mmCIF file of C-alpha atoms in Angstrom:
data_model
loop_
_atom_site.group_PDB
_atom_site.id
_atom_site.type_symbol
_atom_site.label_atom_id
_atom_site.label_comp_id
_atom_site.label_asym_id
_atom_site.label_seq_id
_atom_site.Cartn_x
_atom_site.Cartn_y
_atom_site.Cartn_z
ATOM 1 C CA MET A 1022 -15.976 -22.956 29.787
ATOM 2 C CA PRO A 1023 -18.121 -25.504 28.567
ATOM 3 C CA PRO A 1024 -16.868 -29.010 28.388
ATOM 4 C CA PHE A 1025 -15.511 -30.769 25.110
ATOM 5 C CA ALA A 1026 -17.613 -33.143 23.780
ATOM 6 C CA ALA A 1027 -16.698 -35.885 21.516
ATOM 7 C CA GLY A 1028 -19.625 -35.546 19.267
ATOM 8 C CA ASP A 1029 -19.397 -31.670 19.075
ATOM 9 C CA ARG A 1030 -18.074 -30.737 15.318
ATOM 10 C CA PRO A 1031 -18.020 -27.255 13.966
ATOM 11 C CA PRO A 1032 -19.680 -26.509 10.502
ATOM 12 C CA ARG A 1033 -17.666 -27.772 7.487
ATOM 13 C CA SER A 1034 -15.947 -24.147 7.225
ATOM 14 C CA LEU A 1035 -15.616 -21.152 9.140
ATOM 15 C CA PHE A 1036 -16.486 -19.343 6.182
ATOM 16 C CA LEU A 1037 -19.919 -20.943 6.518
ATOM 17 C CA LEU A 1038 -20.096 -19.765 10.141
ATOM 18 C CA ALA A 1039 -19.250 -16.339 9.380
ATOM 19 C CA LEU A 1040 -21.045 -15.963 6.399
ATOM 20 C CA LEU A 1041 -24.236 -17.648 7.668
ATOM 21 C CA GLY A 1042 -24.227 -15.942 11.071
ATOM 22 C CA ALA A 1043 -24.165 -12.358 9.201
ATOM 23 C CA THR A 1044 -27.272 -13.360 6.900
ATOM 24 C CA ALA A 1045 -29.183 -14.834 9.783
ATOM 25 C CA LEU A 1046 -28.914 -11.778 11.663
ATOM 26 C CA GLN A 1047 -29.566 -9.247 8.900
ATOM 27 C CA ALA A 1048 -32.685 -11.541 8.192
ATOM 28 C CA ALA A 1049 -33.991 -11.352 11.473
ATOM 29 C CA GLY A 1050 -33.683 -7.571 11.609
ATOM 30 C CA ALA A 1051 -30.607 -7.313 13.976
ATOM 31 C CA ALA A 1052 -27.574 -5.180 13.465
ATOM 32 C CA PRO A 1053 -24.870 -7.730 11.812
ATOM 33 C CA PRO A 1054 -22.163 -8.621 13.441
ATOM 34 C CA ASN A 1055 -18.679 -7.515 12.417
ATOM 35 C CA VAL A 1056 -16.336 -10.593 12.129
ATOM 36 C CA VAL A 1057 -12.565 -11.021 12.873
ATOM 37 C CA VAL A 1058 -10.833 -14.269 11.799
ATOM 38 C CA ILE A 1059 -7.484 -14.507 13.408
ATOM 39 C CA VAL A 1060 -5.213 -17.142 11.982
ATOM 40 C CA ALA A 1061 -2.046 -18.506 13.767
ATOM 41 C CA ASP A 1062 0.872 -20.066 11.764
ATOM 42 C CA ASP A 1063 2.113 -23.727 12.595
ATOM 43 C CA LEU A 1064 0.437 -23.684 16.205
ATOM 44 C CA GLY A 1065 0.161 -26.833 18.215
ATOM 45 C CA PHE A 1066 -2.714 -28.330 19.312
ATOM 46 C CA SER A 1067 -1.792 -27.765 23.179
ATOM 47 C CA ASP A 1068 -0.161 -24.501 22.824
ATOM 48 C CA LEU A 1069 -2.623 -22.428 24.337
ATOM 49 C CA GLY A 1070 -3.409 -22.160 27.685
ATOM 50 C CA CYS A 1071 -6.858 -23.187 26.991
ATOM 51 C CA TYR A 1072 -5.878 -26.208 25.571
ATOM 52 C CA GLY A 1073 -3.929 -27.462 28.303
ATOM 53 C CA GLY A 1074 -0.436 -25.567 27.561
ATOM 54 C CA GLU A 1075 1.693 -23.757 30.192
ATOM 55 C CA ILE A 1076 2.367 -20.863 27.465
ATOM 56 C CA THR A 1077 0.892 -17.675 28.901
ATOM 57 C CA THR A 1078 -2.052 -16.872 26.793
ATOM 58 C CA PRO A 1079 -4.630 -14.919 28.864
ATOM 59 C CA ASN A 1080 -6.254 -13.318 26.028
ATOM 60 C CA LEU A 1081 -6.947 -16.254 24.039
ATOM 61 C CA ASP A 1082 -8.056 -18.149 27.122
ATOM 62 C CA ALA A 1083 -10.456 -15.362 27.631
ATOM 63 C CA LEU A 1084 -12.273 -15.562 24.518
ATOM 64 C CA ALA A 1085 -12.408 -19.307 24.970
ATOM 65 C CA THR A 1086 -13.959 -18.876 28.404
ATOM 66 C CA GLY A 1087 -16.452 -16.307 26.934
ATOM 67 C CA GLY A 1088 -16.978 -18.432 23.914
ATOM 68 C CA LEU A 1089 -16.639 -22.108 22.376
ATOM 69 C CA ARG A 1090 -13.534 -24.282 21.863
ATOM 70 C CA TYR A 1091 -13.970 -27.084 19.406
ATOM 71 C CA SER A 1092 -12.451 -30.729 20.117
ATOM 72 C CA GLN A 1093 -12.616 -31.521 16.411
ATOM 73 C CA PHE A 1094 -11.556 -28.741 14.271
ATOM 74 C CA TYR A 1095 -9.743 -29.952 11.494
ATOM 75 C CA ASN A 1096 -7.554 -28.280 8.823
ATOM 76 C CA SER A 1097 -5.541 -29.392 5.611
ATOM 77 C CA GLY A 1098 -2.255 -30.027 7.495
ATOM 78 C CA ARG A 1099 -0.488 -27.251 5.211
ATOM 79 C CA CYS A 1100 -0.665 -23.672 4.828
ATOM 80 C CA TRP A 1101 -2.076 -22.899 1.467
ATOM 81 C CA PRO A 1102 -4.699 -25.660 1.317
ATOM 82 C CA SER A 1103 -6.082 -24.698 4.776
ATOM 83 C CA ARG A 1104 -6.032 -20.973 3.574
ATOM 84 C CA ALA A 1105 -7.635 -21.355 0.627
ATOM 85 C CA ALA A 1106 -10.355 -23.475 1.977
ATOM 86 C CA LEU A 1107 -11.043 -20.554 4.845
ATOM 87 C CA MET A 1108 -11.187 -17.975 2.319
ATOM 88 C CA THR A 1109 -13.448 -19.693 0.003
ATOM 89 C CA GLY A 1110 -15.457 -22.487 1.812
ATOM 90 C CA TYR A 1111 -14.277 -24.950 -0.713
ATOM 91 C CA TYR A 1112 -11.993 -27.909 -0.680
ATOM 92 C CA ALA A 1113 -8.582 -26.827 -1.250
ATOM 93 C CA GLN A 1114 -8.352 -29.498 -4.458
ATOM 94 C CA GLN A 1115 -11.551 -27.705 -5.677
ATOM 95 C CA VAL A 1116 -9.812 -24.517 -6.160
ATOM 96 C CA ASN A 1117 -6.386 -25.563 -7.365
ATOM 97 C CA ARG A 1118 -4.664 -25.396 -4.008
ATOM 98 C CA ASP A 1119 -3.645 -29.051 -3.743
ATOM 99 C CA ALA A 1120 -2.299 -31.459 -6.101
ATOM 100 C CA LEU A 1121 -4.641 -33.605 -8.062
ATOM 101 C CA PRO A 1122 -4.103 -35.585 -11.397
ATOM 102 C CA THR A 1123 -6.031 -32.791 -13.019
ATOM 103 C CA SER A 1124 -4.315 -29.902 -11.138
ATOM 104 C CA LYS A 1125 -1.038 -28.425 -10.556
ATOM 105 C CA GLY A 1126 -1.970 -27.913 -6.963
ATOM 106 C CA ARG A 1127 0.782 -26.974 -4.289
ATOM 107 C CA GLY A 1128 0.139 -23.319 -4.348
ATOM 108 C CA ILE A 1129 0.780 -23.003 -8.116
ATOM 109 C CA GLY A 1130 -2.756 -23.232 -9.592
ATOM 110 C CA ASN A 1131 -4.837 -20.187 -9.648
ATOM 111 C CA ARG A 1132 -8.377 -20.521 -8.219
ATOM 112 C CA PRO A 1133 -11.514 -20.633 -10.521
ATOM 113 C CA ALA A 1134 -13.397 -17.429 -11.185
ATOM 114 C CA TRP A 1135 -16.341 -18.853 -9.302
ATOM 115 C CA ALA A 1136 -14.436 -19.338 -5.980
ATOM 116 C CA LEU A 1137 -15.280 -16.085 -4.575
ATOM 117 C CA THR A 1138 -13.277 -15.160 -1.138
ATOM 118 C CA LEU A 1139 -15.169 -14.678 2.109
ATOM 119 C CA ALA A 1140 -14.547 -10.813 1.765
ATOM 120 C CA GLU A 1141 -16.432 -10.917 -1.865
ATOM 121 C CA ARG A 1142 -19.195 -12.838 -0.300
ATOM 122 C CA LEU A 1143 -19.573 -10.504 2.985
ATOM 123 C CA GLY A 1144 -19.198 -7.546 0.208
ATOM 124 C CA GLY A 1145 -22.614 -8.484 -1.146
ATOM 125 C CA LEU A 1146 -24.046 -8.165 2.404
ATOM 126 C CA GLY A 1147 -22.906 -4.817 3.030
ATOM 127 C CA TYR A 1148 -19.611 -5.507 4.561
ATOM 128 C CA ARG A 1149 -16.145 -3.813 4.176
ATOM 129 C CA SER A 1150 -13.418 -6.073 4.550
ATOM 130 C CA TYR A 1151 -9.570 -5.774 5.520
ATOM 131 C CA HIS A 1152 -6.776 -7.734 5.757
ATOM 132 C CA SER A 1153 -3.495 -7.798 7.809
ATOM 133 C CA GLY A 1154 -0.788 -10.252 7.629
ATOM 134 C CA LYS A 1155 0.009 -13.382 5.627
ATOM 135 C CA TRP A 1156 -2.309 -14.209 2.504
ATOM 136 C CA HIS A 1157 -0.779 -17.341 0.669
ATOM 137 C CA VAL A 1158 -3.970 -17.237 -1.539
ATOM 138 C CA ASP A 1159 -3.614 -16.259 -5.110
ATOM 139 C CA GLY A 1160 -4.395 -12.809 -6.569
ATOM 140 C CA PRO A 1161 -4.036 -9.267 -5.299
ATOM 141 C CA LEU A 1162 -6.151 -8.305 -2.054
ATOM 142 C CA LEU A 1163 -7.832 -5.336 -3.405
ATOM 143 C CA GLU A 1164 -9.054 -7.584 -6.501
ATOM 144 C CA ASN A 1165 -10.360 -10.020 -4.026
ATOM 145 C CA GLY A 1166 -12.877 -8.130 -1.806
ATOM 146 C CA PHE A 1167 -10.736 -6.316 0.359
ATOM 147 C CA GLU A 1168 -10.847 -2.467 1.026
ATOM 148 C CA HIS A 1169 -7.280 -2.271 2.507
ATOM 149 C CA ALA A 1170 -4.578 -5.013 3.055
ATOM 150 C CA PHE A 1171 -1.217 -4.988 4.589
ATOM 151 C CA THR A 1172 0.289 -8.065 3.381
ATOM 152 C CA VAL A 1173 3.450 -9.857 4.626
ATOM 153 C CA ALA A 1174 4.976 -11.817 1.855
ATOM 154 C CA SER A 1175 7.756 -13.564 3.250
ATOM 155 C CA CYS A 1176 8.279 -15.727 6.326
ATOM 156 C CA GLU A 1177 11.938 -15.599 6.387
ATOM 157 C CA ARG A 1178 12.284 -12.912 9.271
ATOM 158 C CA PHE A 1179 10.336 -11.595 11.907
ATOM 159 C CA PHE A 1180 12.078 -8.572 12.640
ATOM 160 C CA ASN A 1181 11.558 -6.317 9.272
ATOM 161 C CA PRO A 1182 10.275 -9.061 6.757
ATOM 162 C CA ALA A 1183 11.279 -7.991 3.339
ATOM 163 C CA ASN A 1184 8.709 -7.338 0.335
ATOM 164 C CA ASN A 1185 5.672 -6.193 2.496
ATOM 165 C CA SER A 1186 2.915 -4.497 0.714
ATOM 166 C CA LEU A 1187 0.051 -2.173 1.564
ATOM 167 C CA ASP A 1188 -2.947 -2.204 -0.652
ATOM 168 C CA ASP A 1189 -0.963 -4.380 -2.984
ATOM 169 C CA LYS A 1190 1.845 -1.919 -3.555
ATOM 170 C CA PRO A 1191 5.354 -2.465 -2.266
ATOM 171 C CA LEU A 1192 6.395 -0.792 0.994
ATOM 172 C CA PRO A 1193 9.860 0.614 1.333
ATOM 173 C CA GLN A 1194 12.471 -2.084 2.259
ATOM 174 C CA LYS A 1195 13.366 -2.093 5.848
ATOM 175 C CA SER A 1196 17.124 -2.892 7.337
ATOM 176 C CA LEU A 1197 17.545 -6.038 9.270
ATOM 177 C CA GLU A 1198 18.902 -3.653 12.221
ATOM 178 C CA ASN A 1199 15.556 -1.552 12.544
ATOM 179 C CA GLY A 1200 13.994 -4.050 14.896
ATOM 180 C CA LYS A 1201 10.351 -4.124 13.991
ATOM 181 C CA TYR A 1202 8.660 -7.189 15.067
ATOM 182 C CA ILE A 1203 6.353 -8.317 12.626
ATOM 183 C CA THR A 1204 3.710 -9.821 14.860
ATOM 184 C CA THR A 1205 3.461 -6.295 16.424
ATOM 185 C CA GLU A 1206 3.132 -4.655 12.993
ATOM 186 C CA ILE A 1207 0.360 -7.129 11.764
ATOM 187 C CA ALA A 1208 -1.825 -6.150 14.823
ATOM 188 C CA ASP A 1209 -0.985 -2.668 14.547
ATOM 189 C CA TYR A 1210 -2.230 -2.417 10.985
ATOM 190 C CA ALA A 1211 -5.451 -4.305 11.986
ATOM 191 C CA ILE A 1212 -6.007 -1.747 14.806
ATOM 192 C CA GLN A 1213 -5.579 0.987 12.234
ATOM 193 C CA PHE A 1214 -8.086 -0.599 9.645
ATOM 194 C CA ILE A 1215 -10.677 -1.102 12.329
ATOM 195 C CA ASP A 1216 -10.206 2.415 13.776
ATOM 196 C CA ARG A 1217 -10.527 4.117 10.425
ATOM 197 C CA HIS A 1218 -13.500 1.914 9.245
ATOM 198 C CA VAL A 1219 -15.150 3.059 12.620
ATOM 199 C CA ALA A 1220 -14.444 6.481 11.925
ATOM 200 C CA ASP A 1221 -15.221 6.580 8.193
ATOM 201 C CA HIS A 1222 -18.107 3.989 7.901
ATOM 202 C CA PRO A 1223 -19.622 3.800 11.626
ATOM 203 C CA ASP A 1224 -22.941 2.283 10.254
ATOM 204 C CA GLN A 1225 -21.560 -0.554 8.254
ATOM 205 C CA PRO A 1226 -20.149 -3.971 9.374
ATOM 206 C CA PHE A 1227 -16.716 -4.966 9.207
ATOM 207 C CA PHE A 1228 -14.600 -8.169 8.396
ATOM 208 C CA GLN A 1229 -11.122 -7.856 9.541
ATOM 209 C CA TYR A 1230 -8.776 -11.102 8.665
ATOM 210 C CA VAL A 1231 -5.713 -11.174 10.576
ATOM 211 C CA ALA A 1232 -3.258 -13.651 9.434
ATOM 212 C CA PHE A 1233 -0.154 -13.891 11.958
ATOM 213 C CA THR A 1234 3.191 -15.697 10.579
ATOM 214 C CA SER A 1235 3.885 -16.644 14.396
ATOM 215 C CA PRO A 1236 4.845 -19.327 15.379
ATOM 216 C CA HIS A 1237 6.285 -20.443 12.058
ATOM 217 C CA PHE A 1238 9.907 -20.674 11.618
ATOM 218 C CA PRO A 1239 12.547 -18.970 12.017
ATOM 219 C CA LEU A 1240 12.083 -19.026 15.951
ATOM 220 C CA HIS A 1241 12.651 -15.015 16.244
ATOM 221 C CA ALA A 1242 11.286 -13.366 19.388
ATOM 222 C CA ILE A 1243 11.619 -10.419 21.410
ATOM 223 C CA ALA A 1244 14.182 -10.481 24.028
ATOM 224 C CA GLU A 1245 11.716 -9.702 26.799
ATOM 225 C CA ASP A 1246 9.467 -12.338 25.755
ATOM 226 C CA ILE A 1247 11.973 -14.887 25.807
ATOM 227 C CA GLU A 1248 13.417 -14.072 29.129
ATOM 228 C CA ARG A 1249 9.948 -14.844 30.557
ATOM 229 C CA TYR A 1250 10.244 -18.591 29.355
ATOM 230 C CA ALA A 1251 14.133 -19.110 30.491
ATOM 231 C CA GLY A 1252 14.475 -22.592 31.845
ATOM 232 C CA ARG A 1253 10.982 -23.361 31.666
ATOM 233 C CA TYR A 1254 11.777 -26.475 29.262
ATOM 234 C CA ASP A 1255 15.206 -27.541 30.866
ATOM 235 C CA ASP A 1256 13.216 -30.866 31.648
ATOM 236 C CA GLY A 1257 12.672 -31.734 28.129
ATOM 237 C CA TRP A 1258 9.854 -32.748 25.793
ATOM 238 C CA ASP A 1259 8.816 -35.989 27.440
ATOM 239 C CA ALA A 1260 8.089 -33.990 30.617
ATOM 240 C CA LEU A 1261 6.184 -31.409 28.920
ATOM 241 C CA ARG A 1262 4.136 -33.878 27.153
ATOM 242 C CA ALA A 1263 3.264 -35.805 30.244
ATOM 243 C CA ALA A 1264 2.208 -32.538 31.970
ATOM 244 C CA ARG A 1265 0.148 -31.118 28.854
ATOM 245 C CA TRP A 1266 -1.533 -34.441 28.633
ATOM 246 C CA GLU A 1267 -2.353 -34.396 32.179
ATOM 247 C CA THR A 1268 -3.909 -30.821 31.977
ATOM 248 C CA ILE A 1269 -5.756 -31.598 28.515
ATOM 249 C CA GLN A 1270 -7.747 -34.467 30.279
ATOM 250 C CA GLU A 1271 -8.433 -32.356 33.525
ATOM 251 C CA THR A 1272 -9.582 -29.362 31.546
ATOM 252 C CA THR A 1273 -11.227 -30.808 28.242
ATOM 253 C CA GLY A 1274 -12.443 -34.108 29.076
ATOM 254 C CA LEU A 1275 -10.791 -35.852 26.159
ATOM 255 C CA THR A 1276 -9.407 -39.130 27.450
ATOM 256 C CA GLY A 1277 -7.036 -41.908 25.810
ATOM 257 C CA ARG A 1278 -3.277 -42.492 25.941
ATOM 258 C CA LEU A 1279 -0.286 -40.714 25.092
ATOM 259 C CA SER A 1280 1.680 -42.662 22.513
ATOM 260 C CA ALA A 1281 5.485 -42.895 22.647
ATOM 261 C CA LEU A 1282 7.796 -40.717 20.538
ATOM 262 C CA ASN A 1283 8.626 -42.590 17.420
ATOM 263 C CA PRO A 1284 12.668 -42.425 16.951
ATOM 264 C CA LYS A 1285 12.386 -43.092 13.062
ATOM 265 C CA VAL A 1286 10.349 -39.607 12.667
ATOM 266 C CA GLY A 1287 12.126 -36.681 11.587
ATOM 267 C CA PRO A 1288 11.339 -33.668 9.353
ATOM 268 C CA PRO A 1289 9.398 -34.240 6.224
ATOM 269 C CA TYR A 1290 12.466 -32.802 4.234
ATOM 270 C CA HIS A 1291 15.889 -33.425 4.923
ATOM 271 C CA PHE A 1292 18.548 -30.819 4.556
ATOM 272 C CA PRO A 1293 21.611 -32.043 5.713
ATOM 273 C CA ASP A 1294 23.900 -28.910 5.144
ATOM 274 C CA ALA A 1295 21.530 -27.070 7.407
ATOM 275 C CA LEU A 1296 22.299 -29.679 10.087
ATOM 276 C CA LYS A 1297 25.898 -28.706 9.767
ATOM 277 C CA VAL A 1298 25.216 -25.149 10.028
ATOM 278 C CA LEU A 1299 22.909 -25.610 12.954
ATOM 279 C CA GLY A 1300 25.727 -27.799 14.812
ATOM 280 C CA PRO A 1301 25.900 -30.624 17.252
ATOM 281 C CA GLY A 1302 23.156 -29.267 19.419
ATOM 282 C CA GLU A 1303 20.379 -29.855 16.865
ATOM 283 C CA VAL A 1304 18.059 -32.897 16.841
ATOM 284 C CA ASN A 1305 16.258 -34.339 13.812
ATOM 285 C CA ARG A 1306 14.467 -37.495 15.170
ATOM 286 C CA GLU A 1307 11.831 -37.886 18.163
ATOM 287 C CA LEU A 1308 14.247 -39.107 20.639
ATOM 288 C CA SER A 1309 13.724 -39.661 24.281
ATOM 289 C CA TRP A 1310 15.160 -36.549 26.198
ATOM 290 C CA ASP A 1311 17.322 -38.543 28.365
ATOM 291 C CA THR A 1312 19.279 -39.985 25.696
ATOM 292 C CA LEU A 1313 20.460 -36.428 24.596
ATOM 293 C CA SER A 1314 23.866 -34.823 25.438
ATOM 294 C CA ASP A 1315 24.055 -32.256 27.760
ATOM 295 C CA GLU A 1316 24.759 -29.865 24.752
ATOM 296 C CA GLN A 1317 21.757 -31.140 22.856
ATOM 297 C CA GLN A 1318 19.456 -30.718 25.777
ATOM 298 C CA ARG A 1319 20.744 -27.214 26.424
ATOM 299 C CA PHE A 1320 20.030 -26.068 22.572
ATOM 300 C CA GLN A 1321 17.030 -27.741 22.464
ATOM 301 C CA ALA A 1322 15.453 -26.103 25.755
ATOM 302 C CA ILE A 1323 16.176 -22.770 24.363
ATOM 303 C CA LYS A 1324 14.414 -23.481 21.101
ATOM 304 C CA MET A 1325 10.996 -24.533 22.788
ATOM 305 C CA SER A 1326 11.539 -21.289 24.994
ATOM 306 C CA LEU A 1327 11.447 -19.309 21.461
ATOM 307 C CA HIS A 1328 8.641 -21.138 20.448
ATOM 308 C CA ALA A 1329 6.675 -20.168 23.372
ATOM 309 C CA ALA A 1330 7.629 -16.669 23.207
ATOM 310 C CA MET A 1331 6.167 -16.127 20.039
ATOM 311 C CA VAL A 1332 2.778 -17.681 20.996
ATOM 312 C CA ASP A 1333 2.983 -15.261 24.137
ATOM 313 C CA ARG A 1334 3.604 -12.286 21.993
ATOM 314 C CA MET A 1335 0.960 -13.163 19.477
ATOM 315 C CA ASP A 1336 -1.536 -13.373 22.265
ATOM 316 C CA GLN A 1337 -0.566 -10.094 23.727
ATOM 317 C CA GLU A 1338 -1.319 -8.637 20.283
ATOM 318 C CA ILE A 1339 -4.340 -10.490 20.136
ATOM 319 C CA GLY A 1340 -5.281 -8.828 23.505
ATOM 320 C CA ARG A 1341 -4.579 -4.958 22.063
ATOM 321 C CA MET A 1342 -7.105 -6.000 19.395
ATOM 322 C CA VAL A 1343 -9.697 -7.102 21.782
ATOM 323 C CA ALA A 1344 -8.825 -4.054 23.846
ATOM 324 C CA GLU A 1345 -9.582 -1.755 20.892
ATOM 325 C CA LEU A 1346 -12.828 -3.320 19.967
ATOM 326 C CA LYS A 1347 -13.981 -2.795 23.459
ATOM 327 C CA ARG A 1348 -12.699 1.106 23.672
ATOM 328 C CA LEU A 1349 -14.470 1.601 20.086
ATOM 329 C CA ASP A 1350 -17.862 -0.211 21.668
ATOM 330 C CA ARG A 1351 -17.763 -2.996 18.999
ATOM 331 C CA PHE A 1352 -16.659 -5.857 20.944
ATOM 332 C CA ASP A 1353 -20.376 -7.179 22.044
ATOM 333 C CA ASN A 1354 -21.234 -7.193 18.449
ATOM 334 C CA THR A 1355 -18.427 -8.885 17.058
ATOM 335 C CA LEU A 1356 -17.981 -12.716 15.901
ATOM 336 C CA ILE A 1357 -14.365 -13.333 16.810
ATOM 337 C CA LEU A 1358 -12.850 -16.651 15.396
ATOM 338 C CA PHE A 1359 -9.501 -18.168 16.103
ATOM 339 C CA LEU A 1360 -7.560 -21.031 14.476
ATOM 340 C CA SER A 1361 -4.205 -22.384 13.043
ATOM 341 C CA ASP A 1362 -3.684 -23.198 9.677
ATOM 342 C CA ASN A 1363 -1.947 -26.796 10.549
ATOM 343 C CA GLY A 1364 -0.254 -28.314 13.476
ATOM 344 C CA ALA A 1365 3.187 -27.408 14.558
ATOM 345 C CA SER A 1366 6.225 -27.955 12.065
ATOM 346 C CA ALA A 1367 8.744 -30.656 12.373
ATOM 347 C CA GLU A 1368 10.780 -28.742 9.609
ATOM 348 C CA ILE A 1369 14.371 -28.234 10.251
ATOM 349 C CA MET A 1370 16.025 -25.865 7.506
ATOM 350 C CA VAL A 1371 18.152 -22.537 7.249
ATOM 351 C CA ARG A 1372 16.744 -20.054 4.760
ATOM 352 C CA GLY A 1373 16.317 -16.432 4.323
ATOM 353 C CA ASP A 1374 19.342 -14.393 6.080
ATOM 354 C CA GLY A 1375 20.897 -17.586 7.024
ATOM 355 C CA HIS A 1376 21.765 -18.545 10.763
ATOM 356 C CA ASP A 1377 25.213 -17.331 12.703
ATOM 357 C CA PRO A 1378 26.040 -20.050 15.375
ATOM 358 C CA GLN A 1379 27.174 -17.173 17.555
ATOM 359 C CA ALA A 1380 24.205 -14.860 17.450
ATOM 360 C CA ALA A 1381 21.859 -14.903 20.415
ATOM 361 C CA PRO A 1382 19.130 -17.586 19.866
ATOM 362 C CA GLY A 1383 15.974 -15.868 18.644
ATOM 363 C CA SER A 1384 17.701 -12.617 17.268
ATOM 364 C CA ALA A 1385 17.526 -11.763 13.659
ATOM 365 C CA ALA A 1386 20.800 -13.099 12.698
ATOM 366 C CA SER A 1387 19.716 -16.696 14.086
ATOM 367 C CA TYR A 1388 17.472 -19.075 12.031
ATOM 368 C CA LEU A 1389 16.248 -21.806 14.492
ATOM 369 C CA CYS A 1390 13.124 -24.146 13.683
ATOM 370 C CA LEU A 1391 11.359 -26.100 16.339
ATOM 371 C CA GLY A 1392 11.974 -29.613 14.879
ATOM 372 C CA PRO A 1393 10.068 -32.977 15.257
ATOM 373 C CA ALA A 1394 10.110 -33.814 19.088
ATOM 374 C CA TRP A 1395 9.093 -30.408 20.010
ATOM 375 C CA ALA A 1396 6.491 -30.177 17.524
ATOM 376 C CA ARG A 1397 5.297 -33.507 18.617
ATOM 377 C CA ALA A 1398 4.921 -31.978 22.086
ATOM 378 C CA ALA A 1399 3.242 -28.956 20.853
ATOM 379 C CA ASN A 1400 0.855 -31.208 19.236
ATOM 380 C CA THR A 1401 0.055 -33.207 22.271
ATOM 381 C CA PRO A 1402 -1.628 -35.702 22.759
ATOM 382 C CA PHE A 1403 -1.432 -36.301 18.851
ATOM 383 C CA ARG A 1404 0.963 -37.980 16.475
ATOM 384 C CA ARG A 1405 3.230 -36.014 13.833
ATOM 385 C CA HIS A 1406 3.108 -32.788 12.605
ATOM 386 C CA LYS A 1407 2.522 -30.436 9.845
ATOM 387 C CA THR A 1408 2.397 -31.650 6.197
ATOM 388 C CA TYR A 1409 1.098 -34.899 7.909
ATOM 389 C CA VAL A 1410 -2.830 -36.025 7.797
ATOM 390 C CA HIS A 1411 -1.751 -37.542 11.431
ATOM 391 C CA GLU A 1412 -3.944 -35.752 13.990
ATOM 392 C CA GLY A 1413 -0.866 -33.674 14.826
ATOM 393 C CA GLY A 1414 -1.041 -32.202 11.392
ATOM 394 C CA ILE A 1415 -4.461 -31.436 11.131
ATOM 395 C CA ALA A 1416 -5.921 -31.101 14.384
ATOM 396 C CA THR A 1417 -5.551 -27.534 16.070
ATOM 397 C CA PRO A 1418 -7.301 -25.055 18.294
#
């Protein structure tokens, strides 16, 4: 794996990398590459094995080994600005996806007509485009250059989230008890679209946009994935940050010092009613692990195991997609780009179906969030979290 270098900077936008790569190969007479863009939601800088983490991510690690890891990839620190910039190649403020004195921003304003999506741009180069997962950019998918789209409209559930759509038409609502896990379903549709494309349009390149909702809150995970991380985080976030930082320095060449936790830093928004529902085990500040009660330590250790299980499952589903590309003999001519929309989240809230304190952590009836101290650990070695423009919010894999 090539080492990190402080001066290695990616192009201004992955949009440009995909577009220019496709254009250059076409101009050279080579077969244009397929393009797969995979976006994680609220993934921390050091959550992947190839970035110093202990979470099992062999499929993403393999892509890193066979490709490039950026040490200075930056995003907008929040969902909708990052995704708008990714899909258009423009700054979020230019396309009304972040606030300015002359723009509503904050996900309210519509894009200008001149801000075409990557799917529309690639369509002009002969590509067919497909979407699976979270959109969070304005406008129907099929009017924005995609041939087919499975869209997840809500991040309030991982087991049968409500208001999904297929080709911009609502899908039947599913009961909470049915058990379909959305990370798997997003990959299912991506594989289905690629299979159909290869069967029906074998001579055309494709663009597949895969936008997972993992590991965004609520911390919902499959029981067998949770079990793999049982007890893994009992030593707490101080120990985890130190271990990750040591590995990061050994494997990436990044240097510096690991800053101390800041007990004044909490979630970006305060929901006191949620803290009451979550109970005395919840902690909403960056406190030293050894200052927590036994109950708090048990509760917090479980939460990080849920986060790890969600990242692990996402990696498994990416592995399925890569295996399918290989089976279809499309892997060697496919540009695969992986990123996160922002850093790990310190938010603590209870929304959606609510939180049952008696429910098994990670189950559909629970509603837990990572919180500031674990988010800080996920963003090792950086400070702060999603919504901030500190490195912890904007620097990701």
